[in-house]
Amino acid sequence: MDELQRIWKRHQYVARASTAFIYGILVSIAMNFFWTPGKIYSSGITGLAQLLETLTRNQGLFHPSTALLLFMLNIPLFLLAWLQIGHRFTLFTFLAVVFSSIMIKLLKPITLTTDPIICAIFGAAINGFGTGLALKNGISTGGLDIIGLTLRKKTGKSIGTINMCFNAFIVLAAGAVYGWPYAFYSALGLIVNARVMDMVYTRQQKMQVMIVTNKPRSVVDCIQSHMRRGITIVHGAEGAYRHDKKTILFTVISRYEQHDLKAAMEESDPYAFVSIAENVQIMGRFYEPEP
């Protein structure tokens, strides 16, 4: 058993390191093939690195590249993650940022098009896919993710407002530097990036599940063996057709766990009635695995 656990842990490490490398390639493609030719700014720390590179380009002073700025801006956030989140999380976040910086530097810009709308949409879609893939495999891409996870761990609250304000600053900077139409193009990119990331990273999407069954104990045991979820049991329900006694079970899962739920139901009661409501809001405790 110990040997299997070591093999599984080693497999996870290799998978996460590979994902960090893939993310680095994808963000470099987004940056060098689309954002830079189209004069589009990304979100978060990456967008800030782009902004600082633009502002220092014609000053005759030290002119660091976007790749170097991306790494430098993340250094204090690595320290924060190491102290507040976890060493393993910090290691893979560090790898993701390092691979991103290296690939952005090595992969030379290719101007496929300078159309800002195309560059905003395709750059954001590629970056959103890479970010979602990274998050799905349990690693962060650095930047505001670290601040968000730290704040959520300490207070239980998200930093949605801080994210929006920071990205609004990036959008306004794009307008001030390149012209106000580019502010709208960058805003379009942020929307596409968020939508694609949500499509790939489904762990944060909550779903309410209602199960009507006559085998409640079997269903409860099987679900809880597949995933760590609390279940509310309502006894005394009655079927309207045959007037037989039923039990109703309520739980909330993430979209990421939908396959596990289906496997648990097929194993415990394949004839149960299961209703799933998407995009529910949660108040109270909802278990999320540590990064």
Short mmCIF file of C-alpha atoms in Angstrom, two decimals:
data_model
loop_
_atom_site.label_atom_id
_atom_site.label_comp_id
_atom_site.label_asym_id
_atom_site.label_seq_id
_atom_site.Cartn_x
_atom_site.Cartn_y
_atom_site.Cartn_z
CA MET A 1 0.00 0.00 0.00
CA ASP A 2 2.81 2.42 0.88
CA GLU A 3 4.51 1.62 -2.41
CA LEU A 4 1.28 2.34 -4.34
CA GLN A 5 0.90 5.63 -2.52
CA ARG A 6 4.47 6.61 -3.43
CA ILE A 7 3.89 5.71 -7.08
CA TRP A 8 0.63 7.69 -7.14
CA LYS A 9 2.26 10.71 -5.51
CA ARG A 10 5.15 10.57 -7.98
CA HIS A 11 2.65 10.38 -10.83
CA GLN A 12 0.87 13.47 -9.49
CA TYR A 13 4.13 15.39 -9.27
CA VAL A 14 5.06 14.50 -12.85
CA ALA A 15 1.57 15.42 -14.08
CA ARG A 16 1.66 18.79 -12.33
CA ALA A 17 5.15 19.61 -13.57
CA SER A 18 4.09 18.67 -17.11
CA THR A 19 1.00 20.85 -16.79
CA ALA A 20 3.15 23.78 -15.64
CA PHE A 21 5.29 23.34 -18.76
CA ILE A 22 2.23 23.15 -21.04
CA TYR A 23 0.85 26.29 -19.40
CA GLY A 24 4.14 28.07 -20.07
CA ILE A 25 3.92 27.19 -23.78
CA LEU A 26 0.29 28.30 -24.06
CA VAL A 27 0.75 31.65 -22.32
CA SER A 28 3.82 32.36 -24.47
CA ILE A 29 1.78 31.66 -27.62
CA ALA A 30 -0.96 33.96 -26.38
CA MET A 31 1.57 36.67 -25.56
CA ASN A 32 3.86 36.50 -28.61
CA PHE A 33 1.40 35.52 -31.35
CA PHE A 34 -1.63 37.58 -30.32
CA TRP A 35 -1.36 40.03 -27.42
CA THR A 36 1.89 41.74 -28.41
CA PRO A 37 1.05 42.14 -32.14
CA GLY A 38 -2.49 43.25 -31.30
CA LYS A 39 -1.46 45.63 -28.47
CA ILE A 40 -3.70 43.76 -26.04
CA TYR A 41 -3.10 43.58 -22.29
CA SER A 42 -3.71 40.45 -20.26
CA SER A 43 -5.22 40.37 -16.78
CA GLY A 44 -3.51 40.33 -13.40
CA ILE A 45 0.25 40.31 -12.92
CA THR A 46 0.87 39.34 -16.54
CA GLY A 47 -0.96 42.46 -17.68
CA LEU A 48 1.00 44.55 -15.19
CA ALA A 49 4.26 43.13 -16.56
CA GLN A 50 3.15 44.07 -20.08
CA LEU A 51 2.27 47.58 -18.91
CA LEU A 52 5.62 48.16 -17.19
CA GLU A 53 7.48 46.86 -20.24
CA THR A 54 5.56 49.31 -22.45
CA LEU A 55 6.17 52.27 -20.12
CA THR A 56 9.94 51.63 -19.86
CA ARG A 57 10.46 50.86 -23.55
CA ASN A 58 11.29 54.41 -24.68
CA GLN A 59 12.65 55.88 -21.45
CA GLY A 60 16.32 55.19 -22.14
CA LEU A 61 16.61 53.53 -18.74
CA PHE A 62 16.69 49.91 -17.67
CA HIS A 63 14.25 48.18 -19.99
CA PRO A 64 13.34 44.71 -18.67
CA SER A 65 11.38 42.36 -20.87
CA THR A 66 7.84 41.23 -20.10
CA ALA A 67 9.20 37.78 -19.27
CA LEU A 68 11.65 39.13 -16.69
CA LEU A 69 9.06 41.48 -15.18
CA LEU A 70 6.57 38.63 -14.88
CA PHE A 71 9.06 36.63 -12.83
CA MET A 72 10.21 39.58 -10.70
CA LEU A 73 6.67 40.67 -9.83
CA ASN A 74 5.88 37.14 -8.65
CA ILE A 75 8.87 36.83 -6.30
CA PRO A 76 7.17 38.44 -3.25
CA LEU A 77 4.07 36.37 -4.02
CA PHE A 78 6.16 33.18 -3.94
CA LEU A 79 7.27 34.12 -0.42
CA LEU A 80 3.66 34.77 0.58
CA ALA A 81 2.57 31.40 -0.80
CA TRP A 82 5.45 29.59 0.93
CA LEU A 83 4.49 31.04 4.30
CA GLN A 84 0.70 31.02 4.05
CA ILE A 85 -0.43 28.32 1.61
CA GLY A 86 2.04 25.46 1.33
CA HIS A 87 5.45 24.42 0.10
CA ARG A 88 4.24 21.99 -2.56
CA PHE A 89 1.79 24.56 -3.92
CA THR A 90 4.57 27.16 -4.05
CA LEU A 91 6.94 24.78 -5.85
CA PHE A 92 4.52 24.07 -8.71
CA THR A 93 3.46 27.73 -8.90
CA PHE A 94 7.14 28.64 -9.17
CA LEU A 95 7.55 26.12 -12.00
CA ALA A 96 4.53 27.53 -13.85
CA VAL A 97 5.86 31.10 -13.64
CA VAL A 98 9.43 30.07 -14.55
CA PHE A 99 8.26 28.07 -17.57
CA SER A 100 6.05 31.00 -18.62
CA SER A 101 8.89 33.50 -18.37
CA ILE A 102 11.35 31.25 -20.22
CA MET A 103 8.93 30.38 -23.02
CA ILE A 104 7.82 34.00 -23.49
CA LYS A 105 11.50 34.93 -23.87
CA LEU A 106 12.45 32.01 -26.13
CA LEU A 107 9.39 31.94 -28.37
CA LYS A 108 9.90 34.85 -30.76
CA PRO A 109 6.83 36.93 -31.66
CA ILE A 110 5.13 35.97 -34.89
CA THR A 111 2.61 38.42 -36.32
CA LEU A 112 -0.23 36.26 -37.56
CA THR A 113 -2.53 39.29 -37.55
CA THR A 114 -2.65 42.72 -35.98
CA ASP A 115 -6.45 42.84 -35.85
CA PRO A 116 -7.04 43.70 -32.17
CA ILE A 117 -10.36 41.87 -31.92
CA ILE A 118 -8.91 38.62 -33.27
CA CYS A 119 -5.82 39.02 -31.10
CA ALA A 120 -7.93 39.71 -28.00
CA ILE A 121 -10.23 36.72 -28.53
CA PHE A 122 -7.68 34.09 -29.57
CA GLY A 123 -5.01 35.21 -27.13
CA ALA A 124 -7.49 35.14 -24.26
CA ALA A 125 -8.91 31.77 -25.32
CA ILE A 126 -5.45 30.15 -25.41
CA ASN A 127 -4.44 31.70 -22.09
CA GLY A 128 -7.79 30.83 -20.49
CA PHE A 129 -7.41 27.21 -21.57
CA GLY A 130 -3.90 27.07 -20.12
CA THR A 131 -4.93 28.69 -16.84
CA GLY A 132 -7.96 26.42 -16.48
CA LEU A 133 -5.82 23.37 -17.20
CA ALA A 134 -3.32 24.44 -14.56
CA LEU A 135 -6.00 25.04 -11.93
CA LYS A 136 -7.72 21.74 -12.80
CA ASN A 137 -4.45 19.92 -12.06
CA GLY A 138 -4.00 21.63 -8.72
CA ILE A 139 -1.40 24.25 -9.57
CA SER A 140 -1.57 28.03 -9.65
CA THR A 141 -0.26 30.36 -12.33
CA GLY A 142 0.94 32.84 -9.72
CA GLY A 143 -0.07 36.47 -9.47
CA LEU A 144 -3.44 37.32 -7.99
CA ASP A 145 -4.23 33.61 -7.50
CA ILE A 146 -1.82 33.55 -4.57
CA ILE A 147 -3.36 36.63 -2.97
CA GLY A 148 -6.85 35.20 -3.47
CA LEU A 149 -6.02 31.82 -1.94
CA THR A 150 -4.23 33.46 1.01
CA LEU A 151 -7.16 35.78 1.73
CA ARG A 152 -9.70 32.97 1.37
CA LYS A 153 -7.69 30.76 3.73
CA LYS A 154 -7.47 33.53 6.33
CA THR A 155 -10.97 35.06 6.04
CA GLY A 156 -13.05 32.62 4.01
CA LYS A 157 -13.79 35.41 1.51
CA SER A 158 -12.80 35.79 -2.11
CA ILE A 159 -11.10 38.81 -3.64
CA GLY A 160 -13.48 39.30 -6.52
CA THR A 161 -13.58 43.05 -5.95
CA ILE A 162 -9.79 43.33 -5.84
CA ASN A 163 -9.51 41.30 -9.04
CA MET A 164 -12.04 43.49 -10.81
CA CYS A 165 -10.37 46.71 -9.66
CA PHE A 166 -6.90 45.47 -10.66
CA ASN A 167 -8.08 44.37 -14.09
CA ALA A 168 -10.02 47.61 -14.55
CA PHE A 169 -6.71 49.42 -13.97
CA ILE A 170 -5.06 47.28 -16.66
CA VAL A 171 -7.89 48.02 -19.11
CA LEU A 172 -7.66 51.77 -18.46
CA ALA A 173 -3.89 51.60 -18.89
CA ALA A 174 -4.38 49.93 -22.28
CA GLY A 175 -6.62 52.82 -23.28
CA ALA A 176 -4.18 55.44 -22.03
CA VAL A 177 -1.17 53.86 -23.79
CA TYR A 178 -2.61 52.59 -27.08
CA GLY A 179 -5.89 54.51 -27.41
CA TRP A 180 -9.29 53.93 -25.87
CA PRO A 181 -10.51 51.39 -28.44
CA TYR A 182 -7.75 49.10 -27.12
CA ALA A 183 -9.22 49.38 -23.64
CA PHE A 184 -12.39 47.76 -24.98
CA TYR A 185 -10.39 45.14 -26.87
CA SER A 186 -8.49 44.25 -23.69
CA ALA A 187 -11.78 44.11 -21.75
CA LEU A 188 -13.14 41.72 -24.40
CA GLY A 189 -10.07 39.56 -23.89
CA LEU A 190 -10.64 39.45 -20.12
CA ILE A 191 -14.22 38.24 -20.64
CA VAL A 192 -13.16 35.51 -23.10
CA ASN A 193 -10.31 34.45 -20.81
CA ALA A 194 -12.69 34.06 -17.85
CA ARG A 195 -15.28 32.12 -19.87
CA VAL A 196 -12.77 29.66 -21.33
CA MET A 197 -11.10 29.19 -17.95
CA ASP A 198 -14.49 28.36 -16.38
CA MET A 199 -15.18 25.84 -19.15
CA VAL A 200 -11.93 24.01 -18.41
CA TYR A 201 -11.68 24.46 -14.65
CA THR A 202 -14.95 23.09 -13.28
CA ARG A 203 -13.98 22.55 -9.65
CA GLN A 204 -15.42 25.89 -8.51
CA GLN A 205 -18.81 25.37 -10.23
CA LYS A 206 -21.30 24.12 -7.62
CA MET A 207 -24.26 21.84 -8.37
CA GLN A 208 -27.13 20.88 -6.08
CA VAL A 209 -28.10 17.22 -6.28
CA MET A 210 -31.46 15.75 -5.23
CA ILE A 211 -31.70 11.94 -5.17
CA VAL A 212 -34.95 10.02 -4.69
CA THR A 213 -34.18 6.43 -3.73
CA ASN A 214 -35.39 3.44 -1.77
CA LYS A 215 -31.80 2.46 -0.92
CA PRO A 216 -30.63 5.50 1.06
CA ARG A 217 -27.98 3.79 3.16
CA SER A 218 -26.33 2.19 0.14
CA VAL A 219 -26.38 5.46 -1.80
CA VAL A 220 -24.99 7.52 1.09
CA ASP A 221 -22.17 5.08 1.78
CA CYS A 222 -21.23 4.86 -1.89
CA ILE A 223 -21.24 8.63 -2.51
CA GLN A 224 -19.15 9.30 0.57
CA SER A 225 -16.66 6.62 -0.45
CA HIS A 226 -16.23 8.34 -3.85
CA MET A 227 -16.10 11.94 -2.63
CA ARG A 228 -15.97 13.99 0.56
CA ARG A 229 -19.48 15.43 0.68
CA GLY A 230 -22.11 15.87 3.37
CA ILE A 231 -25.61 14.59 2.64
CA THR A 232 -28.98 15.61 4.10
CA ILE A 233 -31.51 12.77 4.43
CA VAL A 234 -35.27 13.37 4.26
CA HIS A 235 -37.29 10.29 5.21
CA GLY A 236 -40.98 9.68 4.63
CA ALA A 237 -41.30 10.76 0.99
CA GLU A 238 -43.94 9.01 -1.11
CA GLY A 239 -44.01 8.22 -4.82
CA ALA A 240 -47.19 9.53 -6.49
CA TYR A 241 -47.49 6.64 -8.95
CA ARG A 242 -47.20 3.55 -6.74
CA HIS A 243 -47.39 5.35 -3.38
CA ASP A 244 -44.28 3.51 -2.24
CA LYS A 245 -42.02 4.93 0.42
CA LYS A 246 -38.96 6.85 -0.74
CA THR A 247 -36.07 8.75 0.81
CA ILE A 248 -34.80 12.06 -0.55
CA LEU A 249 -31.10 12.89 -0.32
CA PHE A 250 -29.66 16.38 -0.83
CA THR A 251 -26.03 17.25 -1.40
CA VAL A 252 -23.88 19.80 -3.23
CA ILE A 253 -20.98 18.80 -5.45
CA SER A 254 -18.66 20.56 -7.88
CA ARG A 255 -19.04 20.01 -11.60
CA TYR A 256 -15.61 18.38 -11.43
CA GLU A 257 -17.16 15.59 -9.28
CA GLN A 258 -20.10 14.89 -11.58
CA HIS A 259 -18.44 11.79 -13.02
CA ASP A 260 -17.78 10.45 -9.49
CA LEU A 261 -21.44 10.98 -8.59
CA LYS A 262 -22.59 9.09 -11.68
CA ALA A 263 -20.27 6.19 -10.85
CA ALA A 264 -21.52 6.12 -7.25
CA MET A 265 -25.17 6.06 -8.35
CA GLU A 266 -24.60 3.28 -10.89
CA GLU A 267 -22.90 1.26 -8.17
CA SER A 268 -25.44 1.85 -5.38
CA ASP A 269 -28.87 2.40 -7.00
CA PRO A 270 -28.97 2.70 -10.82
CA TYR A 271 -32.78 3.11 -10.69
CA ALA A 272 -32.77 6.14 -8.39
CA PHE A 273 -34.15 9.47 -9.63
CA VAL A 274 -31.39 12.11 -9.66
CA SER A 275 -31.99 15.81 -10.29
CA ILE A 276 -29.08 18.24 -10.65
CA ALA A 277 -29.38 22.03 -10.49
CA GLU A 278 -26.42 23.99 -11.78
CA ASN A 279 -24.76 27.24 -10.66
CA VAL A 280 -26.04 27.23 -7.09
CA GLN A 281 -24.76 29.67 -4.48
CA ILE A 282 -23.38 28.28 -1.24
CA MET A 283 -23.63 29.83 2.21
CA GLY A 284 -21.81 27.94 4.91
CA ARG A 285 -19.07 25.35 4.76
CA PHE A 286 -18.23 23.54 1.53
CA TYR A 287 -15.17 21.32 1.54
CA GLU A 288 -12.53 22.16 -1.05
CA PRO A 289 -9.29 20.19 -1.29
CA GLU A 290 -6.12 21.95 -0.25
CA PRO A 291 -4.02 23.18 -3.21
#
